[in-house]
PDB file of C-alpha atoms in Angstrom:
ATOM      1  CA  THR A   3     -89.207 -38.473  45.768  1.00 92.00           C
ATOM      2  CA  GLY A   4     -90.101 -34.175  45.618  1.00 94.00           C
ATOM      3  CA  SER A   5     -92.210 -31.869  44.083  1.00 94.00           C
ATOM      4  CA  PHE A   6     -91.783 -28.222  43.467  1.00 94.00           C
ATOM      5  CA  PHE A   7     -94.666 -25.783  42.687  1.00 92.00           C
ATOM      6  CA  GLN A   8     -96.614 -22.684  42.249  1.00 92.00           C
ATOM      7  CA  SER A   9     -99.571 -21.739  42.132  1.00 92.00           C
ATOM      8  CA  GLN A  10    -101.778 -19.078  41.826  1.00 92.00           C
ATOM      9  CA  TYR A  11    -104.548 -16.942  40.426  1.00 90.00           C
ATOM     10  CA  HIS A  12    -105.446 -13.979  39.386  1.00 86.00           C
ATOM     11  CA  GLY A  13    -108.577 -12.504  39.900  1.00 78.00           C
ATOM     12  CA  SER A  14    -110.212  -9.133  37.999  1.00 82.00           C
ATOM     13  CA  ASP A  15    -108.525  -7.540  40.559  1.00 81.00           C
ATOM     14  CA  LYS A  16    -105.824  -7.879  38.738  1.00 83.00           C
ATOM     15  CA  VAL A  17    -103.781  -9.613  40.878  1.00 86.00           C
ATOM     16  CA  TRP A  18    -101.650 -12.496  41.645  1.00 90.00           C
ATOM     17  CA  ARG A  19    -102.920 -14.519  44.622  1.00 91.00           C
ATOM     18  CA  ASN A  20    -101.716 -18.344  45.680  1.00 92.00           C
ATOM     19  CA  THR A  21    -104.436 -20.620  46.549  1.00 92.00           C
ATOM     20  CA  ALA A  22    -105.248 -22.453  48.944  1.00 90.00           C
ATOM     21  CA  PHE A  23    -103.400 -25.502  47.799  1.00 90.00           C
ATOM     22  CA  ASN A  24     -99.474 -23.072  47.081  1.00 92.00           C
ATOM     23  CA  GLY A  25     -97.477 -25.674  49.381  1.00 92.00           C
ATOM     24  CA  HIS A  26     -94.575 -25.175  47.477  1.00 94.00           C
ATOM     25  CA  TYR A  27     -92.979 -28.262  47.754  1.00 96.00           C
ATOM     26  CA  VAL A  28     -94.465 -32.021  48.588  1.00 97.00           C
ATOM     27  CA  VAL A  29     -91.056 -34.765  49.714  1.00 97.00           C
ATOM     28  CA  ASN A  30     -91.714 -38.124  50.116  1.00 97.00           C
ATOM     29  CA  ALA A  31     -89.159 -40.799  51.281  1.00 97.00           C
ATOM     30  CA  LEU A  32     -90.278 -44.886  51.385  1.00 96.00           C
ATOM     31  CA  GLY A  33     -87.654 -47.755  52.885  1.00 97.00           C
ATOM     32  CA  GLY A  34     -88.307 -50.593  54.556  1.00 96.00           C
ATOM     33  CA  TYR A  35     -86.080 -53.874  55.385  1.00 96.00           C
ATOM     34  CA  GLN A  36     -86.958 -57.420  55.478  1.00 93.00           C
ATOM     35  CA  TYR A  37     -85.518 -60.306  57.155  1.00 92.00           C
ATOM     36  CA  LEU A  38     -86.161 -64.261  55.570  1.00 88.00           C
ATOM     37  CA  PHE A  39     -86.185 -67.096  57.441  1.00 85.00           C
ATOM     38  CA  GLY A  40     -87.634 -70.409  57.920  1.00 79.00           C
ATOM     39  CA  GLY A  41     -88.108 -72.615  55.700  1.00 67.00           C
ATOM     40  CA  LYS A  42     -86.522 -76.255  54.876  1.00 65.00           C
ATOM     41  CA  LYS A  43     -82.065 -75.996  54.190  1.00 58.00           C
ATOM     42  CA  ASN A  44     -80.983 -75.175  50.399  1.00 51.00           C
ATOM     43  CA  LYS A  45     -84.638 -74.152  50.129  1.00 61.00           C
ATOM     44  CA  THR A  46     -86.314 -70.632  49.898  1.00 62.00           C
ATOM     45  CA  LYS A  47     -86.864 -69.513  53.180  1.00 68.00           C
ATOM     46  CA  ARG A  48     -90.802 -69.189  53.727  1.00 78.00           C
ATOM     47  CA  ASN A  49     -91.264 -66.892  56.680  1.00 88.00           C
ATOM     48  CA  SER A  50     -90.199 -62.957  57.370  1.00 91.00           C
ATOM     49  CA  VAL A  51     -90.417 -59.645  59.772  1.00 94.00           C
ATOM     50  CA  ALA A  52     -89.697 -56.156  58.275  1.00 96.00           C
ATOM     51  CA  ILE A  53     -90.550 -53.221  58.967  1.00 96.00           C
ATOM     52  CA  ASP A  54     -91.172 -50.419  57.001  1.00 97.00           C
ATOM     53  CA  PHE A  55     -91.756 -46.244  56.706  1.00 96.00           C
ATOM     54  CA  LYS A  56     -93.206 -43.457  54.983  1.00 97.00           C
ATOM     55  CA  MET A  57     -92.262 -40.335  55.445  1.00 97.00           C
ATOM     56  CA  THR A  58     -94.067 -36.898  53.897  1.00 96.00           C
ATOM     57  CA  GLY A  59     -92.747 -33.371  54.076  1.00 97.00           C
ATOM     58  CA  ALA A  60     -94.876 -30.384  52.033  1.00 96.00           C
ATOM     59  CA  GLY A  61     -95.576 -26.879  52.369  1.00 95.00           C
ATOM     60  CA  GLY A  62     -98.541 -25.718  54.408  1.00 94.00           C
ATOM     61  CA  ARG A  63    -101.159 -24.769  53.220  1.00 94.00           C
ATOM     62  CA  TYR A  64    -101.965 -20.584  52.208  1.00 94.00           C
ATOM     63  CA  TYR A  65    -105.543 -19.763  54.246  1.00 95.00           C
ATOM     64  CA  THR A  66    -108.151 -16.563  54.393  1.00 94.00           C
ATOM     65  CA  PRO A  67    -107.357 -14.976  58.064  1.00 95.00           C
ATOM     66  CA  ILE A  68    -110.753 -13.550  59.708  1.00 95.00           C
ATOM     67  CA  ASP A  69    -110.999 -10.670  60.793  1.00 95.00           C
ATOM     68  CA  LEU A  70    -112.165 -10.473  64.561  1.00 93.00           C
ATOM     69  CA  THR A  71    -113.828  -7.550  64.948  1.00 92.00           C
ATOM     70  CA  ALA A  72    -116.135  -8.173  62.525  1.00 94.00           C
ATOM     71  CA  SER A  73    -116.490 -11.843  63.105  1.00 93.00           C
ATOM     72  CA  ALA A  74    -117.082 -10.672  66.999  1.00 93.00           C
ATOM     73  CA  ALA A  75    -119.930  -8.149  65.682  1.00 93.00           C
ATOM     74  CA  GLN A  76    -121.612 -10.402  63.798  1.00 92.00           C
ATOM     75  CA  ARG A  77    -121.454 -13.930  66.174  1.00 91.00           C
ATOM     76  CA  GLN A  78    -120.103 -15.793  62.449  1.00 93.00           C
ATOM     77  CA  GLU A  79    -116.901 -16.440  61.473  1.00 94.00           C
ATOM     78  CA  VAL A  80    -116.248 -12.754  59.191  1.00 95.00           C
ATOM     79  CA  ARG A  81    -112.700 -13.526  56.375  1.00 95.00           C
ATOM     80  CA  ILE A  82    -110.754 -11.026  55.136  1.00 94.00           C
ATOM     81  CA  ASP A  83    -111.368 -11.541  51.547  1.00 90.00           C
ATOM     82  CA  SER A  84    -109.256  -8.498  50.422  1.00 88.00           C
ATOM     83  CA  ARG A  85    -106.659 -10.489  51.715  1.00 91.00           C
ATOM     84  CA  ALA A  86    -108.026 -13.573  50.324  1.00 89.00           C
ATOM     85  CA  TYR A  87    -104.874 -16.527  50.424  1.00 92.00           C
ATOM     86  CA  SER A  88    -102.375 -14.489  52.392  1.00 92.00           C
ATOM     87  CA  GLU A  89    -101.709 -16.421  55.451  1.00 94.00           C
ATOM     88  CA  LYS A  90     -99.802 -19.477  55.984  1.00 94.00           C
ATOM     89  CA  TYR A  91    -100.146 -22.304  57.916  1.00 94.00           C
ATOM     90  CA  LYS A  92     -97.254 -24.334  59.448  1.00 95.00           C
ATOM     91  CA  ASP A  93     -95.282 -26.669  57.019  1.00 96.00           C
ATOM     92  CA  TYR A  94     -97.075 -30.249  56.796  1.00 96.00           C
ATOM     93  CA  PHE A  95     -94.541 -33.578  58.019  1.00 96.00           C
ATOM     94  CA  ARG A  96     -95.843 -36.846  58.603  1.00 96.00           C
ATOM     95  CA  LEU A  97     -93.879 -40.253  59.823  1.00 97.00           C
ATOM     96  CA  ASP A  98     -95.149 -43.237  59.093  1.00 97.00           C
ATOM     97  CA  LEU A  99     -93.917 -46.707  60.579  1.00 97.00           C
ATOM     98  CA  LYS A 100     -95.264 -50.901  59.714  1.00 96.00           C
ATOM     99  CA  LEU A 101     -94.370 -53.928  61.509  1.00 96.00           C
ATOM    100  CA  SER A 102     -95.142 -57.087  60.350  1.00 96.00           C
ATOM    101  CA  TYR A 103     -94.956 -61.109  61.000  1.00 95.00           C
ATOM    102  CA  ARG A 104     -95.421 -62.976  57.761  1.00 92.00           C
ATOM    103  CA  LEU A 105     -96.212 -66.687  58.304  1.00 89.00           C
ATOM    104  CA  SER A 106     -96.150 -68.837  54.667  1.00 84.00           C
ATOM    105  CA  PHE A 107     -97.001 -72.546  54.701  1.00 81.00           C
ATOM    106  CA  ARG A 108     -98.008 -75.087  51.718  1.00 76.00           C
ATOM    107  CA  LYS A 109    -101.294 -73.716  50.313  1.00 79.00           C
ATOM    108  CA  ILE A 110    -101.822 -70.167  52.858  1.00 86.00           C
ATOM    109  CA  THR A 111    -100.315 -67.246  54.329  1.00 87.00           C
ATOM    110  CA  GLN A 112    -101.031 -65.406  57.390  1.00 91.00           C
ATOM    111  CA  GLU A 113     -99.609 -62.344  58.155  1.00 92.00           C
ATOM    112  CA  LEU A 114     -99.297 -60.242  61.034  1.00 94.00           C
ATOM    113  CA  SER A 115     -98.677 -56.368  61.069  1.00 94.00           C
ATOM    114  CA  MET A 116     -98.966 -53.047  63.107  1.00 95.00           C
ATOM    115  CA  ASP A 117     -99.619 -49.727  61.478  1.00 95.00           C
ATOM    116  CA  LEU A 118     -98.494 -46.656  63.212  1.00 96.00           C
ATOM    117  CA  GLN A 119     -99.735 -43.757  61.060  1.00 95.00           C
ATOM    118  CA  ASN A 120     -98.539 -40.621  62.219  1.00 96.00           C
ATOM    119  CA  VAL A 121     -96.017 -42.241  64.869  1.00 95.00           C
ATOM    120  CA  ALA A 122     -94.043 -38.954  66.037  1.00 94.00           C
ATOM    121  CA  ASN A 123     -96.960 -37.797  66.554  1.00 95.00           C
ATOM    122  CA  ILE A 124     -97.428 -34.333  65.149  1.00 95.00           C
ATOM    123  CA  LYS A 125    -100.054 -31.732  65.119  1.00 94.00           C
ATOM    124  CA  ASN A 126    -100.419 -30.671  61.567  1.00 96.00           C
ATOM    125  CA  ILE A 127    -102.975 -27.373  61.177  1.00 95.00           C
ATOM    126  CA  PHE A 128    -105.969 -28.727  59.524  1.00 94.00           C
ATOM    127  CA  ARG A 129    -107.467 -25.210  59.191  1.00 94.00           C
ATOM    128  CA  LYS A 130    -108.519 -21.853  61.860  1.00 94.00           C
ATOM    129  CA  VAL A 131    -111.445 -21.686  62.426  1.00 94.00           C
ATOM    130  CA  TYR A 132    -113.614 -18.819  64.747  1.00 95.00           C
ATOM    131  CA  ASN A 133    -115.265 -19.616  68.169  1.00 94.00           C
ATOM    132  CA  PRO A 134    -118.154 -16.935  68.679  1.00 92.00           C
ATOM    133  CA  ARG A 135    -118.441 -18.310  72.511  1.00 92.00           C
ATOM    134  CA  THR A 136    -114.772 -17.468  73.761  1.00 92.00           C
ATOM    135  CA  ASN A 137    -114.664 -14.229  70.266  1.00 91.00           C
ATOM    136  CA  SER A 138    -111.144 -16.652  69.965  1.00 93.00           C
ATOM    137  CA  LEU A 139    -109.392 -18.550  66.619  1.00 93.00           C
ATOM    138  CA  ASN A 140    -109.438 -21.771  67.638  1.00 95.00           C
ATOM    139  CA  ASN A 141    -106.624 -24.123  65.538  1.00 95.00           C
ATOM    140  CA  GLU A 142    -108.883 -27.964  64.481  1.00 95.00           C
ATOM    141  CA  TYR A 143    -105.719 -29.977  63.534  1.00 95.00           C
ATOM    142  CA  GLN A 144    -105.598 -33.368  61.377  1.00 94.00           C
ATOM    143  CA  GLN A 145    -105.297 -36.799  63.525  1.00 92.00           C
ATOM    144  CA  GLY A 146    -102.855 -37.527  65.361  1.00 94.00           C
ATOM    145  CA  ILE A 147    -100.743 -40.609  66.134  1.00 95.00           C
ATOM    146  CA  PHE A 148    -103.163 -43.816  64.873  1.00 95.00           C
ATOM    147  CA  ILE A 149    -102.136 -47.270  65.432  1.00 94.00           C
ATOM    148  CA  LEU A 150    -103.982 -49.961  63.347  1.00 93.00           C
ATOM    149  CA  PRO A 151    -103.424 -54.153  63.778  1.00 94.00           C
ATOM    150  CA  GLN A 152    -103.544 -55.656  60.895  1.00 93.00           C
ATOM    151  CA  TYR A 153    -104.526 -59.864  60.913  1.00 92.00           C
ATOM    152  CA  LYS A 154    -104.477 -61.079  57.186  1.00 90.00           C
ATOM    153  CA  ILE A 155    -104.810 -64.283  55.854  1.00 89.00           C
ATOM    154  CA  LEU A 156    -104.469 -65.587  51.855  1.00 83.00           C
ATOM    155  CA  PHE A 157    -105.427 -69.111  50.474  1.00 77.00           C
ATOM    156  CA  TRP A 158    -104.341 -71.063  47.789  1.00 69.00           C
ATOM    157  CA  PHE A 159    -105.167 -73.648  46.084  1.00 57.00           C
ATOM    158  CA  LEU A 160    -103.793 -75.375  42.253  1.00 50.00           C
ATOM    159  CA  SER A 161    -106.443 -75.455  38.857  1.00 48.00           C
ATOM    160  CA  PHE A 162    -104.615 -77.629  36.235  1.00 45.00           C
ATOM    161  CA  ARG A 163    -105.531 -75.333  32.591  1.00 49.00           C
ATOM    162  CA  PRO A 164    -104.474 -77.398  30.089  1.00 49.00           C
ATOM    163  CA  VAL A 165    -104.682 -74.435  27.563  1.00 48.00           C
ATOM    164  CA  PHE A 166    -101.443 -73.602  29.651  1.00 45.00           C
ATOM    165  CA  GLY A 167    -100.531 -76.852  29.819  1.00 45.00           C
ATOM    166  CA  GLY A 168     -99.592 -76.310  33.307  1.00 43.00           C
ATOM    167  CA  PHE A 169    -100.459 -75.608  37.071  1.00 41.00           C
ATOM    168  CA  ASP A 170    -101.602 -72.672  37.717  1.00 43.00           C
ATOM    169  CA  SER A 171    -101.883 -70.808  41.618  1.00 42.00           C
ATOM    170  CA  PHE A 172    -104.846 -68.499  42.219  1.00 42.00           C
ATOM    171  CA  LEU A 173    -105.347 -66.529  45.428  1.00 43.00           C
ATOM    172  CA  ILE A 174    -109.465 -66.824  46.518  1.00 41.00           C
ATOM    173  CA  GLY A 175    -108.736 -66.216  49.938  1.00 44.00           C
ATOM    174  CA  PHE A 176    -108.164 -62.682  52.017  1.00 44.00           C
ATOM    175  CA  VAL A 177    -108.814 -62.021  55.042  1.00 45.00           C
ATOM    176  CA  THR A 178    -108.878 -57.862  57.159  1.00 48.00           C
ATOM    177  CA  LEU A 179    -109.223 -57.783  60.102  1.00 48.00           C
ATOM    178  CA  GLY A 180    -107.570 -54.301  59.955  1.00 49.00           C
ATOM    179  CA  SER A 181    -110.535 -53.008  58.702  1.00 47.00           C
ATOM    180  CA  LEU A 182    -112.593 -53.942  61.652  1.00 44.00           C
ATOM    181  CA  TRP A 183    -110.758 -52.819  64.151  1.00 45.00           C
ATOM    182  CA  LYS A 184    -110.597 -49.072  62.475  1.00 49.00           C
ATOM    183  CA  GLN A 185    -113.940 -49.370  62.602  1.00 47.00           C
ATOM    184  CA  THR A 186    -115.007 -50.819  65.951  1.00 46.00           C
ATOM    185  CA  GLY A 187    -112.651 -48.832  67.901  1.00 49.00           C
ATOM    186  CA  SER A 188    -111.335 -51.796  69.973  1.00 46.00           C
ATOM    187  CA  LEU A 189    -109.576 -55.255  69.555  1.00 44.00           C
ATOM    188  CA  TRP A 190    -112.591 -56.878  72.127  1.00 42.00           C
ATOM    189  CA  ASN A 191    -115.451 -55.724  70.408  1.00 45.00           C
ATOM    190  CA  CYS A 192    -113.376 -56.650  66.544  1.00 39.00           C
ATOM    191  CA  ILE A 193    -112.961 -60.473  68.010  1.00 42.00           C
ATOM    192  CA  SER A 194    -116.972 -60.509  68.900  1.00 43.00           C
ATOM    193  CA  SER A 195    -118.025 -58.930  65.534  1.00 41.00           C
ATOM    194  CA  LEU A 196    -116.909 -62.600  63.565  1.00 41.00           C
TER     195      LEU A 196
END
């Protein structure tokens, strides 16, 4: 998918300026492949391994430049308001990759996956700030590569409902250890917290 746009505003000085979010474009690409295996002969294969990817590209955001001389004099960040949103950060790019293995039984399904976010470890600029200690401008970056392992368990049971005249399957259990990993930051803490 892709979007192309223009975002500007008209100030009291009658000058059209870019907004902070005028990146001009956003492009997304998704893809994946799943290989099925296992199960009995001539029946639906139950198990699978899969690889998925997501690519995102976007134009850099506009920002108001910092007046280094005025900032040094006041010992705090001072922006040049007359040049509001006149400079632009570098374009944004991110590639995510996910590897997963699913093992299915009659009433339970287990899935082990590894989600590699920003797998190329690209340094996308979040913002530019003034550092009063060094009297210089520093870049703050968005999160680099992040590895998120996940383990899911799905439980199923059968219940008879005469209204519909048959058996229906309902999902009653869902456990994700990946969120624990993200909160604790280590596999040992993840395991010990269970």
